[in-house]
XYZ file of C-alpha atoms in Angstrom:
662
model
C 86.798 -4.889 -36.257
C 83.422 -3.998 -37.767
C 82.784 -5.071 -41.362
C 81.507 -1.545 -42.057
C 85.073 -0.214 -41.886
C 87.169 -0.273 -45.046
C 90.814 -1.176 -45.538
C 93.220 0.760 -47.708
C 96.587 0.024 -49.280
C 98.983 2.508 -50.852
C 101.146 1.556 -53.868
C 104.219 3.425 -55.143
C 106.484 2.797 -58.104
C 109.808 1.316 -57.027
C 111.651 -1.850 -56.081
C 110.925 -1.986 -52.361
C 107.583 -2.524 -50.664
C 105.790 -4.563 -48.028
C 106.906 -7.778 -49.769
C 110.571 -6.795 -49.669
C 112.807 -5.877 -52.616
C 112.101 -6.888 -56.209
C 114.465 -7.329 -59.155
C 112.633 -4.763 -61.282
C 110.698 -1.620 -60.495
C 106.959 -2.100 -60.197
C 103.891 -0.758 -58.444
C 104.347 -2.243 -54.976
C 102.348 -1.932 -51.733
C 104.187 0.348 -49.313
C 101.531 0.953 -46.636
C 98.340 -0.819 -45.639
C 95.761 -0.984 -42.870
C 95.983 -4.790 -42.951
C 97.751 -6.545 -40.085
C 101.485 -5.902 -40.551
C 102.402 -9.159 -38.811
C 101.123 -11.196 -41.742
C 101.403 -10.489 -45.444
C 99.013 -13.278 -46.472
C 95.893 -11.125 -46.749
C 97.829 -8.296 -48.377
C 99.263 -10.687 -50.948
C 95.791 -12.126 -51.654
C 94.472 -8.673 -52.508
C 97.614 -7.845 -54.469
C 97.213 -10.883 -56.696
C 93.532 -10.106 -57.199
C 94.075 -6.505 -58.367
C 97.486 -6.879 -60.043
C 96.052 -6.988 -63.605
C 94.273 -3.675 -62.933
C 97.098 -1.678 -61.387
C 98.491 -0.755 -64.800
C 96.308 0.591 -67.564
C 98.782 1.864 -70.171
C 100.020 0.270 -73.367
C 102.658 -2.322 -72.624
C 101.811 -2.290 -68.930
C 102.646 1.340 -68.208
C 100.918 2.808 -65.167
C 98.290 5.416 -66.112
C 95.749 7.479 -64.203
C 92.196 6.184 -63.855
C 89.693 4.410 -61.616
C 88.820 0.751 -61.269
C 85.939 -0.715 -59.273
C 84.695 -4.287 -59.027
C 82.874 -6.570 -56.622
C 84.167 -10.096 -56.080
C 81.429 -11.919 -54.222
C 80.918 -10.156 -50.902
C 84.077 -8.036 -51.282
C 84.652 -4.946 -53.386
C 87.682 -2.852 -54.292
C 88.159 0.674 -55.615
C 91.534 1.529 -57.175
C 92.536 5.106 -57.781
C 95.550 5.179 -60.105
C 97.618 8.301 -60.623
C 100.648 9.192 -62.662
C 101.282 12.968 -62.547
C 104.632 12.785 -64.369
C 107.219 10.190 -65.322
C 106.649 6.509 -64.606
C 108.481 6.812 -61.299
C 105.729 9.178 -60.099
C 103.064 6.479 -60.484
C 100.993 5.505 -57.469
C 97.794 3.640 -56.741
C 95.466 3.628 -53.800
C 93.166 0.747 -52.925
C 90.018 1.018 -50.816
C 88.470 -2.384 -50.160
C 86.053 -4.196 -47.895
C 82.423 -5.292 -47.787
C 80.587 -4.905 -51.112
C 77.551 -3.817 -49.100
C 79.521 -0.775 -47.919
C 81.787 -0.072 -50.884
C 79.095 0.144 -53.569
C 79.453 1.450 -57.151
C 77.703 4.646 -56.072
C 80.158 5.254 -53.219
C 83.050 4.557 -55.605
C 81.750 7.174 -58.060
C 81.099 9.694 -55.287
C 84.687 9.400 -54.032
C 86.315 10.372 -57.323
C 87.740 13.572 -55.727
C 88.569 12.174 -52.300
C 92.015 12.936 -50.883
C 92.992 9.548 -49.580
C 93.964 9.082 -45.951
C 97.758 9.169 -45.516
C 99.865 6.551 -43.814
C 100.032 7.186 -40.075
C 103.136 5.064 -39.441
C 105.796 3.658 -41.758
C 104.126 0.834 -43.623
C 100.785 1.456 -41.907
C 97.661 3.251 -43.046
C 94.499 3.770 -40.980
C 91.265 1.943 -41.636
C 88.539 4.107 -43.128
C 85.192 4.760 -41.460
C 82.604 5.332 -44.242
C 80.984 8.040 -42.109
C 84.213 10.021 -42.292
C 83.938 10.006 -46.085
C 80.646 11.896 -46.174
C 82.190 15.342 -46.772
C 84.212 13.922 -49.676
C 81.231 12.426 -51.501
C 79.884 14.454 -54.418
C 77.038 13.893 -56.835
C 77.108 13.678 -60.623
C 73.341 13.800 -61.128
C 73.362 17.054 -63.100
C 76.087 15.800 -65.456
C 74.447 12.381 -65.803
C 71.149 13.964 -66.878
C 72.706 16.419 -69.355
C 71.090 16.351 -72.808
C 74.460 15.985 -74.515
C 74.922 12.597 -72.865
C 71.764 11.120 -74.437
C 73.266 9.415 -77.555
C 76.205 7.715 -75.832
C 74.135 6.785 -72.798
C 71.483 5.126 -74.969
C 74.106 3.185 -76.934
C 75.900 2.037 -73.779
C 72.648 1.154 -72.005
C 71.549 -0.949 -74.973
C 74.576 -3.196 -74.372
C 73.934 -3.271 -70.638
C 70.355 -4.432 -71.239
C 71.685 -7.248 -73.429
C 72.843 -8.946 -70.232
C 75.633 -8.855 -67.626
C 79.123 -9.222 -69.010
C 82.162 -7.218 -70.140
C 81.436 -4.132 -72.273
C 84.059 -1.905 -73.856
C 83.498 1.689 -74.973
C 85.738 4.580 -76.077
C 87.283 6.613 -73.247
C 85.895 10.167 -73.079
C 85.618 13.093 -70.719
C 82.101 12.157 -69.607
C 82.914 8.606 -68.520
C 82.062 9.171 -64.843
C 78.713 10.774 -65.730
C 77.871 7.810 -67.990
C 78.655 5.406 -65.163
C 76.537 7.447 -62.745
C 73.551 7.298 -65.111
C 73.940 3.554 -65.714
C 74.108 2.986 -61.953
C 70.993 5.113 -61.402
C 68.969 3.272 -64.035
C 70.069 -0.229 -63.075
C 69.652 0.397 -59.354
C 66.064 1.581 -59.705
C 65.167 -1.341 -61.963
C 66.910 -4.185 -60.187
C 68.312 -3.398 -56.747
C 67.372 -6.105 -54.274
C 66.415 -8.692 -56.912
C 67.861 -12.199 -56.646
C 70.211 -11.676 -59.601
C 71.159 -8.102 -58.676
C 74.846 -8.919 -57.899
C 75.309 -9.868 -61.569
C 73.960 -6.468 -62.672
C 75.943 -4.369 -60.208
C 78.262 -2.450 -62.506
C 82.016 -2.659 -62.136
C 84.107 -0.287 -64.205
C 87.521 0.860 -65.397
C 87.586 4.477 -66.554
C 90.755 4.333 -68.657
C 92.648 1.486 -70.308
C 94.987 0.896 -73.230
C 95.734 -2.791 -72.739
C 93.641 -5.660 -74.143
C 91.190 -7.450 -71.862
C 92.913 -9.573 -69.208
C 92.343 -13.308 -69.307
C 90.064 -13.214 -66.262
C 87.823 -10.102 -66.260
C 85.761 -9.291 -63.165
C 82.463 -11.168 -62.861
C 79.078 -9.783 -63.898
C 78.477 -6.444 -65.583
C 81.767 -4.638 -66.175
C 82.164 -1.421 -68.187
C 85.627 -0.657 -69.533
C 86.603 2.536 -71.313
C 89.608 2.173 -73.630
C 91.427 4.944 -75.483
C 91.432 3.293 -78.918
C 88.156 1.351 -78.638
C 85.891 1.399 -81.683
C 82.811 3.663 -81.467
C 80.064 1.867 -79.573
C 77.251 0.924 -81.955
C 73.893 0.419 -80.289
C 72.661 -3.145 -79.894
C 69.602 -3.257 -82.205
C 67.499 -5.645 -80.118
C 67.671 -3.537 -76.990
C 68.168 -0.031 -78.393
C 64.466 0.994 -78.386
C 64.129 0.071 -74.709
C 67.369 1.874 -73.911
C 66.185 5.017 -75.724
C 62.915 5.012 -73.801
C 64.650 4.531 -70.455
C 67.172 7.278 -71.199
C 64.396 9.665 -72.218
C 62.578 9.012 -68.933
C 65.751 9.382 -66.917
C 66.858 12.646 -68.525
C 63.400 14.179 -68.233
C 62.224 12.834 -64.885
C 65.221 11.379 -63.082
C 64.943 8.300 -60.917
C 61.395 9.273 -59.920
C 60.253 8.639 -63.497
C 61.932 5.230 -63.486
C 60.234 4.340 -60.212
C 56.900 5.337 -61.698
C 57.649 3.073 -64.650
C 58.532 0.203 -62.340
C 55.258 0.598 -60.474
C 52.944 1.008 -63.487
C 54.151 -1.599 -65.982
C 54.085 -4.751 -63.864
C 57.847 -4.795 -63.350
C 57.437 -4.935 -59.584
C 55.806 -8.357 -59.963
C 58.968 -9.834 -61.508
C 61.604 -11.172 -59.122
C 64.728 -10.851 -61.270
C 66.462 -8.004 -63.035
C 66.723 -10.202 -66.130
C 62.968 -10.691 -66.127
C 62.346 -6.969 -65.804
C 64.738 -6.168 -68.638
C 63.057 -8.743 -70.858
C 59.668 -7.169 -70.137
C 61.007 -3.704 -71.037
C 62.542 -4.941 -74.289
C 59.287 -6.627 -75.271
C 57.250 -3.532 -74.434
C 59.511 -1.179 -76.390
C 59.291 -3.237 -79.568
C 61.621 -3.130 -82.586
C 63.516 -0.046 -83.664
C 61.542 2.354 -85.821
C 63.975 4.557 -87.620
C 67.302 4.309 -85.850
C 69.811 4.095 -88.657
C 73.279 2.616 -88.436
C 74.816 6.012 -89.093
C 72.763 7.478 -86.246
C 74.022 4.825 -83.860
C 77.618 5.423 -84.851
C 77.286 9.178 -84.459
C 76.105 8.674 -80.906
C 79.612 7.773 -79.817
C 81.563 10.330 -81.751
C 80.488 13.742 -80.493
C 80.116 15.472 -77.185
C 77.553 17.893 -78.573
C 73.779 17.432 -78.146
C 72.042 15.888 -81.163
C 68.746 17.024 -82.613
C 67.297 13.672 -83.543
C 64.062 11.724 -83.643
C 63.940 8.793 -81.254
C 62.382 5.487 -82.169
C 58.960 5.199 -80.595
C 57.522 2.216 -78.788
C 55.120 0.073 -80.754
C 51.409 0.980 -80.473
C 49.824 -0.316 -77.314
C 53.125 -1.040 -75.577
C 53.001 -0.791 -71.799
C 56.063 1.443 -71.450
C 54.633 4.962 -71.115
C 56.718 8.059 -70.721
C 56.030 9.684 -67.356
C 54.150 12.937 -67.596
C 56.145 15.942 -66.445
C 55.142 17.378 -63.101
C 52.143 19.664 -63.350
C 53.955 22.047 -61.067
C 57.566 21.579 -62.109
C 58.392 25.138 -61.058
C 57.669 24.102 -57.499
C 60.117 21.209 -57.325
C 62.433 21.511 -54.350
C 66.107 21.796 -55.271
C 68.438 19.036 -54.201
C 71.515 16.980 -54.989
C 69.508 14.266 -56.722
C 70.422 11.678 -54.112
C 67.929 9.946 -51.884
C 67.215 11.324 -48.433
C 65.655 9.476 -45.494
C 62.491 10.985 -44.076
C 63.026 11.132 -40.306
C 59.324 10.592 -39.624
C 58.274 7.629 -41.800
C 61.755 6.349 -42.809
C 60.793 6.534 -46.471
C 63.558 7.114 -49.020
C 62.852 10.292 -50.966
C 64.194 11.612 -54.265
C 64.531 15.095 -52.892
C 64.862 16.941 -56.171
C 61.341 16.066 -57.358
C 59.037 16.963 -54.458
C 56.482 19.801 -54.860
C 56.679 22.758 -52.502
C 54.144 23.724 -49.831
C 53.812 26.519 -47.311
C 51.876 26.745 -44.065
C 48.872 29.062 -44.323
C 48.377 30.447 -40.814
C 44.913 31.728 -41.738
C 43.717 28.309 -42.863
C 45.810 26.462 -40.290
C 47.090 24.006 -42.875
C 49.705 23.469 -45.582
C 48.888 24.628 -49.092
C 50.771 24.230 -52.368
C 53.325 26.925 -53.009
C 53.657 28.349 -56.499
C 56.984 30.006 -57.252
C 56.442 32.682 -59.940
C 58.147 31.779 -63.184
C 59.681 35.235 -63.418
C 61.038 35.206 -59.833
C 64.683 36.177 -59.717
C 67.337 34.354 -57.727
C 66.923 36.470 -54.585
C 63.125 36.250 -54.640
C 63.227 32.496 -55.050
C 65.742 32.181 -52.191
C 63.424 34.193 -49.922
C 60.447 31.988 -50.798
C 62.479 28.836 -50.214
C 63.447 29.859 -46.678
C 59.928 29.108 -45.417
C 58.942 26.405 -47.905
C 58.228 22.781 -47.030
C 57.771 19.579 -48.952
C 55.146 16.940 -48.301
C 56.653 13.518 -47.819
C 55.124 10.968 -50.231
C 54.952 8.661 -47.187
C 55.959 5.425 -48.956
C 53.909 2.546 -47.609
C 51.444 4.902 -45.866
C 53.087 4.128 -42.531
C 52.093 7.427 -40.869
C 49.781 10.367 -41.332
C 50.615 13.194 -43.744
C 53.735 15.094 -42.745
C 55.961 17.866 -44.086
C 59.683 18.587 -43.995
C 61.606 21.823 -44.532
C 62.500 22.303 -48.188
C 66.133 22.820 -47.210
C 66.309 19.531 -45.304
C 67.711 17.541 -48.225
C 69.123 20.361 -50.325
C 72.675 19.570 -49.232
C 72.472 15.801 -49.518
C 71.403 13.343 -46.879
C 71.396 15.262 -43.555
C 73.258 14.169 -40.453
C 70.584 13.043 -37.989
C 71.293 13.437 -34.272
C 69.011 12.378 -31.441
C 68.976 13.136 -27.711
C 68.506 9.939 -25.693
C 67.738 9.694 -21.995
C 65.083 9.343 -19.331
C 62.309 11.868 -18.823
C 64.202 13.619 -16.018
C 67.644 13.584 -17.667
C 67.389 17.176 -18.947
C 67.847 16.339 -22.625
C 65.120 18.785 -23.725
C 66.916 21.553 -21.817
C 70.230 20.458 -23.346
C 68.784 20.640 -26.871
C 67.414 24.119 -26.140
C 70.758 25.256 -24.717
C 72.605 23.965 -27.779
C 70.264 25.784 -30.168
C 70.637 28.957 -28.084
C 74.428 28.713 -28.348
C 74.179 28.179 -32.096
C 71.848 31.185 -32.352
C 74.490 33.316 -30.594
C 77.082 32.213 -33.187
C 79.145 30.184 -30.730
C 80.050 27.612 -33.375
C 82.111 30.304 -35.065
C 84.830 29.714 -32.488
C 85.269 26.263 -34.056
C 85.586 27.740 -37.541
C 82.107 26.791 -38.749
C 78.848 28.648 -39.317
C 75.271 27.452 -38.963
C 72.196 28.721 -40.803
C 68.661 27.496 -40.023
C 67.273 25.148 -42.637
C 63.685 26.249 -41.982
C 63.250 29.769 -40.587
C 59.659 29.137 -39.463
C 60.561 25.979 -37.565
C 63.653 27.622 -36.096
C 61.701 30.672 -34.903
C 59.056 28.385 -33.416
C 61.733 26.459 -31.501
C 63.221 29.711 -30.211
C 59.762 30.933 -29.195
C 58.563 27.714 -27.554
C 61.771 26.307 -26.057
C 64.703 28.706 -25.970
C 63.090 31.969 -24.852
C 61.010 30.420 -22.038
C 64.189 28.907 -20.628
C 66.563 31.827 -21.160
C 64.381 34.932 -20.840
C 61.462 33.744 -18.735
C 63.475 31.364 -16.514
C 60.863 28.642 -16.924
C 61.385 24.893 -16.763
C 60.559 23.186 -20.064
C 58.011 20.413 -20.316
C 59.511 17.052 -21.312
C 58.932 15.670 -24.785
C 55.423 14.277 -25.030
C 55.136 10.541 -24.444
C 55.413 8.538 -27.651
C 56.915 11.349 -29.705
C 60.118 11.884 -31.632
C 60.241 15.655 -31.924
C 62.069 17.233 -34.865
C 63.565 20.107 -32.886
C 65.568 22.141 -35.408
C 67.920 21.825 -38.353
C 70.923 23.809 -39.544
C 73.214 23.920 -42.550
C 76.770 23.621 -41.252
C 79.489 25.237 -43.380
C 83.212 25.763 -42.962
C 84.278 22.351 -41.705
C 83.918 20.616 -45.081
C 81.202 20.446 -47.719
C 77.993 22.190 -46.495
C 75.615 19.690 -44.918
C 72.378 19.831 -42.980
C 72.200 18.665 -39.367
C 68.829 17.687 -37.925
C 68.270 17.555 -34.151
C 65.618 15.311 -32.617
C 64.395 15.138 -29.029
C 63.263 11.569 -28.343
C 60.796 11.059 -25.495
C 62.098 8.696 -22.840
C 58.895 6.710 -22.982
C 59.246 6.353 -26.742
C 62.271 4.167 -26.219
C 60.272 1.757 -24.152
C 58.255 1.152 -27.310
C 60.701 -0.943 -29.316
C 58.951 -0.509 -32.655
C 58.864 3.277 -32.442
C 62.441 3.494 -31.229
C 63.676 1.387 -34.129
C 61.884 3.662 -36.580
C 64.077 6.590 -35.546
C 67.305 4.675 -34.950
C 67.307 3.299 -38.490
C 68.395 6.736 -39.788
C 70.319 8.216 -36.840
C 73.973 9.117 -37.456
C 74.846 10.301 -33.965
C 73.275 10.109 -30.509
C 73.676 12.284 -27.436
C 73.148 9.987 -24.446
C 72.149 12.268 -21.558
C 72.910 10.755 -18.144
C 71.033 11.988 -15.063
C 73.435 11.772 -12.070
C 70.477 11.885 -9.675
C 69.613 8.369 -10.793
C 73.024 6.860 -10.056
C 72.758 4.162 -7.398
C 74.628 0.991 -6.422
C 73.387 -1.995 -8.395
C 71.490 0.147 -10.906
C 70.882 -1.309 -14.346
C 71.320 2.112 -15.915
C 68.966 4.170 -18.031
C 66.396 1.917 -19.796
C 66.478 4.259 -22.791
C 70.260 3.763 -23.146
C 69.924 -0.004 -22.924
C 67.032 -0.217 -25.390
C 68.861 1.917 -27.947
C 72.057 -0.128 -27.775
C 70.155 -3.403 -28.089
C 68.235 -2.150 -31.113
C 71.347 -0.805 -32.804
C 73.144 -4.082 -32.277
C 70.273 -6.226 -33.555
C 69.899 -4.071 -36.691
C 73.640 -4.070 -37.405
C 73.809 -0.267 -37.136
C 75.866 -0.051 -33.949
C 79.157 0.496 -35.871
C 77.532 3.257 -37.945
C 76.298 5.440 -35.080
C 78.612 7.708 -33.084
C 77.884 8.564 -29.474
C 78.493 11.507 -27.152
C 77.689 10.584 -23.543
C 76.833 13.621 -21.440
C 77.160 13.779 -17.665
C 74.406 16.389 -17.360
C 73.528 18.514 -14.309
C 77.232 18.665 -13.524
C 76.650 21.886 -11.565
C 75.129 19.745 -8.796
C 78.511 18.061 -8.333
C 80.748 20.995 -9.139
C 83.021 20.340 -6.173
C 83.685 16.715 -7.114
C 86.930 15.777 -8.772
C 87.202 15.696 -11.807
C 83.893 17.506 -12.467
C 85.283 20.754 -11.055
C 88.330 20.558 -13.314
C 86.356 20.121 -16.519
C 83.699 22.687 -15.681
C 86.519 25.237 -15.549
C 87.713 24.332 -19.063
C 85.619 25.299 -22.044
C 88.005 26.299 -24.814
C 86.887 26.085 -28.439
C 89.921 24.047 -29.457
C 89.156 20.865 -31.354
C 91.671 18.795 -29.429
C 91.145 15.012 -29.582
C 93.765 14.445 -26.890
C 91.918 16.715 -24.466
C 88.591 15.052 -25.286
C 90.165 11.656 -24.695
C 91.436 12.817 -21.287
C 88.003 14.155 -20.405
C 86.393 10.903 -21.524
C 88.783 8.898 -19.358
C 88.082 11.104 -16.337
C 84.298 10.909 -16.738
C 84.476 7.155 -17.317
C 86.398 6.722 -14.059
C 84.020 9.083 -12.228
C 80.971 7.083 -13.326
C 82.580 3.901 -12.034
C 83.346 5.684 -8.757
C 79.661 6.665 -8.510
C 78.481 3.057 -9.132
C 77.174 4.158 -12.514
C 79.027 1.699 -14.743
C 75.823 0.940 -16.643
C 75.778 4.510 -18.000
C 79.133 3.908 -19.733
C 77.728 1.256 -22.094
C 77.499 3.576 -25.127
C 81.161 4.502 -24.700
C 82.189 0.865 -24.552
C 79.970 -0.435 -27.357
C 79.976 2.308 -30.019
C 83.041 2.405 -32.277
C 83.395 6.186 -31.958
C 82.336 7.786 -28.695
C 83.207 10.550 -26.249
C 82.253 11.484 -22.668
C 81.573 15.060 -21.548
C 80.933 17.096 -18.404
C 77.974 19.405 -19.144
C 75.264 21.420 -17.451
C 72.324 22.428 -19.636
C 71.137 25.105 -17.193
C 74.027 25.652 -14.775
C 71.628 25.572 -11.849
C 68.812 23.602 -10.266
C 66.921 26.860 -9.676
C 66.024 28.033 -13.168
C 63.964 30.910 -11.791
C 67.257 32.589 -10.894
C 68.431 32.440 -14.487
C 70.241 29.796 -16.518
C 73.963 29.620 -17.183
C 74.636 26.682 -19.557
C 78.086 25.154 -19.257
C 79.991 23.395 -22.063
C 76.815 22.494 -23.991
C 78.416 22.636 -27.450
C 81.199 20.202 -26.600
C 79.184 17.013 -27.263
C 77.625 18.487 -30.431
C 81.015 19.462 -31.878
C 82.366 16.015 -31.014
C 79.480 14.393 -32.905
C 80.074 16.686 -35.883
C 83.694 15.526 -35.933
C 82.870 11.839 -35.522
C 80.213 11.855 -38.263
C 82.305 13.659 -40.857
C 80.891 17.196 -40.834
C 84.252 18.453 -39.605
C 87.113 17.163 -41.722
C 90.346 18.396 -40.174
C 93.009 15.956 -39.032
C 91.966 16.660 -35.450
C 88.343 15.873 -36.258
C 89.265 12.533 -37.804
C 90.930 11.476 -34.544
C 87.937 12.389 -32.394
C 86.309 9.563 -30.507
C 88.698 6.860 -31.658
């Protein structure tokens, strides 16, 4: 099983669990995704987390969250006690620390945990399926009222990794989010970063256990004394908090790049440089520090300033702050240069058709909500192009507004018909066909969408014209939509990848590093005994495997041009079925039939994506419904693979969707 998948274990209060019956009632494991034939691994995890299953005074179970990394493994515990002690429960999510990070743990605070599917058994969790349940706390973490407590807490964090205790409060999760933001920007990837990766417990009444988790661990206790700022590090903490609240993680990255921090190879070294640059406190009184932990209201206070000449400047606010694109505050991958962008801080541009180029877009300060929304529909942002890996390029302003988009690519040879399939899918979306599945789609960028309709959809559907294949060496950003109704709104970006591009390993890897789902388009005209399959398929799978991303990418394999074989069994059967039911059993039957058909046609090589990707489906499709486009096109079943990908990558969140492609 892939290390990217996570295990889960469910605990209930009682005397009977997976270990048998106990003499006294306790929180016991009752269901787990671990192998039921052996309790050794389950018992190992139980002993590791046992001190953290109960948070209340005297060992009572209480609600709260616990997260910690133990070497290469991490665990998130969600404790709940809605009523009497007998109602107590706990849910563990655990696995690779590279997958279950502090940020993922904080984002999953509202997740409804996957139920047991059999007595004593619970399913493993695919992180991709968690995407709709992840939610940001950036706005709360950057609230002005958080400044005093955040500065006090950060001053202790900067003093070095170790256990820290603070009073429990209603803004605990926001504090943890801010600490994670600041520490991640300053130290992620450094040699000592594991020591600075924050573990946490959001509520506790008991004293510290004898063996606290390793490294930085933040614990919030009901009766803890107010947290007084550490005097040696408080000035640096105040400066960092000011930058973070005013400029977000972009300001911290600017600081890292302009003060020589990037030259230092450890987080400890960077912190020491910041403390030295900030200098001693200049006016922070003891009473001020104490007040920081006692009120939830914003404070009007004067911050200590850095000593004269210190190399820790405050970042200047954006000269065009009114033009910053809205976003969730999380990082988004640019599909063109693979740079990681802080979407909420990018200036807006618009394409001036008279000049034939992009120009900065100024949103009037007095624009109302509706006027601003209208301007944003055609706005773009210029990618900062980290590393200057490509020429200047622009993305729709709505691309990252709903978090990191789901990126889908169409893979196949030049003659496979993938460009026609992409056009047919967009045409079906334009007609509102996704509504039959209970979801709606709105274009992210109206200009780009209208251009795609003009250049690709209308020539095919109204002019009955064959479309030119994607230009050699190009990954074309076809269109993007915001999908709503199946879970949290999320953008979906569609890319048409030239067949020749995948013969260029470097260029192919550039796109595959951010792809979430792939539509492998098989051309039945190329099936032949002894064939090695589509070179594009084979290159993609090899690259995904070598990069370790194969378990993270879902696949929909399309038997395209099915109209040419409409009398073959089972092609004829599936062409006659095109209901909008999201039925994983039916999709599994179709996948089995197509798999067998490909073997019958000596096309085993085209089944590789189905065999090698962890979640995959096979579909009978015809992008045009005919080999004579001049007579008019009649697409058949073109949305089936797209809907399957949406289910497999977490855009659709129903129980049926979670079983798709497994």
